[in-house]
């Protein structure tokens, strides 16, 4: 069975500061990993995905994530936070042989950006 | 533009009533999914369908039902057996194994 753990349900950063959101996964097979962002009362929007082509993945809105197999981690970063980054972020995993392409989500991290 | 349309955006249910949430996609995706989101929790899978006329239960299917008569449509019925239906419901679709899911903007269901 696969699982995803996001450390910290809430993160507060100052505008212009580094954003770091942590995600650790467990999977019995090489995983496919995703980060999604959710703005209030909206659906989830894909930020980036890891599909084994490269360990450092660049996404939209200046975000990137690094896959570290030895640490079973896929942390999300952005060098300089913007007010528009205030949202909830979800890490998700598909085990390579998961039936039905089912995603397993972490509990989410809500980001607050202070001016 | 291709995408997923969920309707209505807000829905109210009376005690003992069944309600149906609509989900339509024009992405030509084979697979569709329904999730429930509660405050402070991640998304939990209710039902999913990989192909027309076929669907499987997810992790929290009790009190819900679905149908998949057309590729582009995957309606979810919240039955009176679901005792705690107040939540944000999200529909998604995907194409191909290990591909990301695309989400609609959700329906917020409340109890009158």
Short mmCIF file of C-alpha atoms in Angstrom, two decimals:
data_model
loop_
_atom_site.label_atom_id
_atom_site.label_comp_id
_atom_site.label_asym_id
_atom_site.label_seq_id
_atom_site.Cartn_x
_atom_site.Cartn_y
_atom_site.Cartn_z
CA UNK A 1 0.00 0.00 0.00
CA UNK A 2 1.18 3.49 -0.71
CA UNK A 3 0.88 6.55 1.49
CA UNK A 4 1.85 10.20 1.51
CA UNK A 5 2.82 12.35 4.49
CA UNK A 6 2.98 16.11 4.32
CA UNK A 7 4.81 17.61 7.28
CA UNK A 8 3.05 20.68 8.60
CA UNK A 9 -0.60 21.37 7.94
CA UNK A 10 0.09 25.12 7.93
CA UNK A 11 3.14 27.08 6.79
CA UNK A 12 3.61 30.82 7.12
CA UNK A 13 6.19 32.64 5.01
CA UNK A 14 7.03 36.25 4.34
CA UNK A 15 6.66 37.66 0.87
CA UNK A 16 9.96 37.15 -0.95
CA UNK A 17 11.12 34.34 1.33
CA UNK A 18 11.73 30.71 0.41
CA UNK A 19 8.74 28.40 0.32
CA UNK A 20 9.48 24.80 1.35
CA UNK A 21 6.73 22.22 1.58
CA UNK A 22 7.67 18.72 2.65
CA UNK A 23 6.32 15.48 1.24
CA UNK A 24 7.38 11.94 2.04
CA UNK A 25 5.90 8.90 0.40
CA UNK A 26 5.89 5.18 0.82
CA UNK A 27 5.45 2.96 -2.15
CA UNK A 28 6.44 -0.61 -2.84
CA UNK A 29 7.17 0.25 -6.46
CA UNK A 30 8.79 3.24 -8.18
CA UNK A 31 6.27 6.01 -7.78
CA UNK A 32 4.80 8.69 -9.93
CA UNK A 33 4.53 11.85 -7.82
CA UNK A 34 2.52 15.02 -8.20
CA UNK A 35 2.05 18.36 -6.52
CA UNK A 36 -1.29 20.13 -6.81
CA UNK A 37 -2.42 23.57 -5.64
CA UNK A 38 -5.93 24.46 -4.53
CA UNK A 39 -7.26 28.00 -4.18
CA UNK A 40 -10.35 28.60 -2.02
CA UNK A 41 -13.53 27.02 -3.37
CA UNK A 42 -11.78 25.73 -6.46
CA UNK A 43 -10.57 22.42 -7.76
CA UNK A 44 -6.98 21.21 -7.78
CA UNK A 45 -4.51 22.48 -10.35
CA UNK A 46 -1.44 20.46 -11.29
CA UNK A 47 1.81 22.22 -10.35
CA UNK A 48 4.27 19.56 -11.47
CA UNK A 49 4.81 15.84 -11.84
CA UNK A 50 7.68 13.40 -11.41
CA UNK A 51 7.75 10.52 -13.86
CA UNK A 52 11.37 9.31 -13.48
CA UNK A 53 12.80 11.33 -16.38
CA UNK A 54 14.66 13.76 -14.09
CA UNK A 55 14.97 14.09 -10.34
CA UNK A 56 14.55 17.88 -10.36
CA UNK A 57 11.19 18.82 -11.77
CA UNK A 58 10.16 22.33 -12.70
CA UNK A 59 6.53 23.31 -12.59
CA UNK A 60 4.30 26.28 -13.09
CA UNK A 61 4.40 29.55 -11.13
CA UNK A 62 8.10 29.18 -10.30
CA UNK A 63 7.76 26.02 -8.24
CA UNK A 64 10.07 23.04 -8.43
CA UNK A 65 10.44 19.74 -6.61
CA UNK A 66 13.28 17.30 -6.14
CA UNK A 67 12.80 13.56 -6.02
CA UNK A 68 15.13 11.85 -3.55
CA UNK A 69 14.74 8.11 -3.59
CA UNK A 70 17.06 7.52 -0.62
CA UNK A 71 14.91 9.79 1.51
CA UNK A 72 11.58 8.83 -0.12
CA UNK A 73 10.89 12.54 -0.42
CA UNK A 74 9.50 14.94 -2.99
CA UNK A 75 9.69 18.37 -1.38
CA UNK A 76 8.27 21.42 -3.15
CA UNK A 77 10.15 24.72 -3.20
CA UNK A 78 9.87 28.23 -4.57
CA UNK A 79 12.75 30.66 -4.06
CA UNK A 80 10.64 33.76 -3.49
CA UNK A 81 7.07 33.69 -2.21
CA UNK A 82 4.43 35.90 -3.75
CA UNK A 83 1.12 36.88 -2.20
CA UNK A 84 -0.64 34.87 -4.92
CA UNK A 85 1.01 31.69 -3.60
CA UNK A 86 -1.35 31.66 -0.62
CA UNK A 87 -3.28 28.43 -1.14
CA UNK A 88 -3.38 24.80 -0.07
CA UNK A 89 -0.89 22.38 -1.57
CA UNK A 90 -1.30 18.63 -1.94
CA UNK A 91 1.30 15.99 -2.65
CA UNK A 92 0.01 12.81 -4.32
CA UNK A 93 1.43 9.49 -5.47
CA UNK A 94 0.52 6.74 -7.89
CA UNK A 95 2.21 3.42 -7.39
CA UNK A 96 3.39 2.27 -10.80
CA UNK A 97 1.07 -0.72 -10.74
CA UNK A 98 -1.84 0.86 -8.93
CA UNK A 99 -5.15 -0.31 -10.25
CA UNK A 100 -7.29 2.36 -11.84
CA UNK A 101 -4.54 4.99 -11.81
CA UNK A 102 -5.65 5.88 -8.30
CA UNK A 103 -3.98 8.81 -6.58
CA UNK A 104 -3.17 8.75 -2.89
CA UNK A 105 -3.12 12.27 -1.43
CA UNK A 106 -1.34 13.74 1.53
CA UNK A 107 -3.34 15.75 4.03
CA UNK A 108 -2.40 19.09 2.48
CA UNK A 109 -0.37 22.11 3.61
CA UNK A 110 -1.97 25.51 3.77
CA UNK A 111 0.42 28.35 2.92
CA UNK A 112 -0.03 31.82 4.34
CA UNK A 113 2.06 34.60 2.82
CA UNK A 114 2.72 37.63 5.01
CA UNK A 115 3.43 41.00 3.40
CA UNK B 1 -11.30 25.03 -23.98
CA UNK B 2 -11.20 21.46 -22.77
CA UNK B 3 -11.99 20.83 -19.17
CA UNK B 4 -14.24 19.41 -16.51
CA UNK B 5 -17.52 21.03 -15.57
CA UNK B 6 -19.19 20.35 -12.26
CA UNK B 7 -22.66 21.57 -11.43
CA UNK B 8 -24.16 22.99 -9.40
CA UNK B 9 -21.48 24.88 -7.51
CA UNK B 10 -23.59 24.88 -4.34
CA UNK B 11 -26.23 22.31 -3.42
CA UNK B 12 -28.49 21.86 -0.43
CA UNK B 13 -30.02 18.59 0.67
CA UNK B 14 -32.98 17.98 2.90
CA UNK B 15 -33.08 15.06 5.31
CA UNK B 16 -34.00 11.82 3.56
CA UNK B 17 -33.42 13.23 0.11
CA UNK B 18 -31.14 11.95 -2.64
CA UNK B 19 -29.21 14.52 -4.63
CA UNK B 20 -27.17 14.16 -7.81
CA UNK B 21 -23.98 16.03 -8.62
CA UNK B 22 -23.11 16.47 -12.26
CA UNK B 23 -19.66 16.01 -13.80
CA UNK B 24 -18.99 16.45 -17.51
CA UNK B 25 -15.64 16.39 -19.31
CA UNK B 26 -14.67 17.20 -22.88
CA UNK B 27 -11.07 16.04 -22.59
CA UNK B 28 -11.86 12.65 -24.15
CA UNK B 29 -10.44 10.97 -21.05
CA UNK B 30 -11.31 7.36 -20.35
CA UNK B 31 -11.04 7.47 -16.55
CA UNK B 32 -13.11 9.59 -14.18
CA UNK B 33 -13.09 9.93 -10.40
CA UNK B 34 -15.12 11.36 -7.53
CA UNK B 35 -13.48 12.65 -4.35
CA UNK B 36 -14.78 14.02 -1.11
CA UNK B 37 -12.88 16.77 0.70
CA UNK B 38 -13.50 17.71 4.32
CA UNK B 39 -11.86 20.64 6.14
CA UNK B 40 -8.33 19.84 7.23
CA UNK B 41 -8.30 16.54 5.40
CA UNK B 42 -6.95 15.43 2.09
CA UNK B 43 -9.06 14.04 -0.67
CA UNK B 44 -10.75 10.69 -0.26
CA UNK B 45 -11.81 8.60 -3.24
CA UNK B 46 -15.50 7.73 -3.46
CA UNK B 47 -15.83 5.99 -6.83
CA UNK B 48 -13.86 5.74 -10.04
CA UNK B 49 -14.50 4.55 -13.56
CA UNK B 50 -11.88 3.47 -16.05
CA UNK B 51 -14.26 2.92 -18.95
CA UNK B 52 -17.86 3.43 -19.95
CA UNK B 53 -20.37 1.14 -18.22
CA UNK B 54 -17.85 0.13 -15.58
CA UNK B 55 -16.98 1.63 -12.19
CA UNK B 56 -15.39 0.60 -8.91
CA UNK B 57 -15.78 1.61 -5.29
CA UNK B 58 -13.15 3.78 -3.74
CA UNK B 59 -12.31 4.13 -0.07
CA UNK B 60 -15.58 5.70 1.11
CA UNK B 61 -18.32 4.48 -1.27
CA UNK B 62 -21.01 3.79 1.34
CA UNK B 63 -24.01 6.08 0.87
CA UNK B 64 -23.03 7.06 -2.67
CA UNK B 65 -23.84 5.73 -6.14
CA UNK B 66 -22.59 6.51 -9.65
CA UNK B 67 -23.25 5.68 -13.28
CA UNK B 68 -21.10 5.88 -16.39
CA UNK B 69 -23.37 5.60 -19.40
CA UNK B 70 -21.38 8.04 -21.52
CA UNK B 71 -17.65 8.66 -21.73
CA UNK B 72 -18.01 12.34 -20.94
CA UNK B 73 -20.36 12.05 -17.97
CA UNK B 74 -19.96 10.59 -14.47
CA UNK B 75 -22.77 11.74 -12.15
CA UNK B 76 -22.61 11.09 -8.40
CA UNK B 77 -25.72 10.53 -6.30
CA UNK B 78 -25.53 11.21 -2.60
CA UNK B 79 -28.21 9.02 -1.09
CA UNK B 80 -30.12 9.41 2.16
CA UNK B 81 -27.96 6.58 3.52
CA UNK B 82 -25.01 8.98 3.64
CA UNK B 83 -25.47 10.41 7.12
CA UNK B 84 -22.79 13.06 6.93
CA UNK B 85 -22.89 14.40 3.39
CA UNK B 86 -21.74 17.96 4.07
CA UNK B 87 -18.47 18.30 2.17
CA UNK B 88 -16.78 19.64 -0.95
CA UNK B 89 -17.03 17.16 -3.82
CA UNK B 90 -14.47 17.09 -6.61
CA UNK B 91 -14.62 15.28 -9.92
CA UNK B 92 -11.50 14.44 -11.92
CA UNK B 93 -10.48 12.68 -15.10
CA UNK B 94 -7.29 11.24 -16.55
CA UNK B 95 -6.03 9.55 -19.67
CA UNK B 96 -3.56 6.73 -19.56
CA UNK B 97 -1.69 4.99 -16.82
CA UNK B 98 0.29 7.21 -14.46
CA UNK B 99 -1.00 10.40 -16.02
CA UNK B 100 -2.08 13.30 -13.79
CA UNK B 101 -5.72 13.83 -13.01
CA UNK B 102 -7.51 16.99 -14.07
CA UNK B 103 -10.06 18.43 -11.67
CA UNK B 104 -13.32 20.33 -11.89
CA UNK B 105 -14.08 23.30 -9.63
CA UNK B 106 -16.15 21.26 -7.21
CA UNK B 107 -19.63 21.21 -5.71
CA UNK B 108 -20.22 22.22 -2.11
CA UNK B 109 -23.03 20.19 -0.55
CA UNK B 110 -24.75 21.30 2.64
CA UNK B 111 -27.64 19.99 4.70
CA UNK B 112 -30.74 22.11 5.26
#
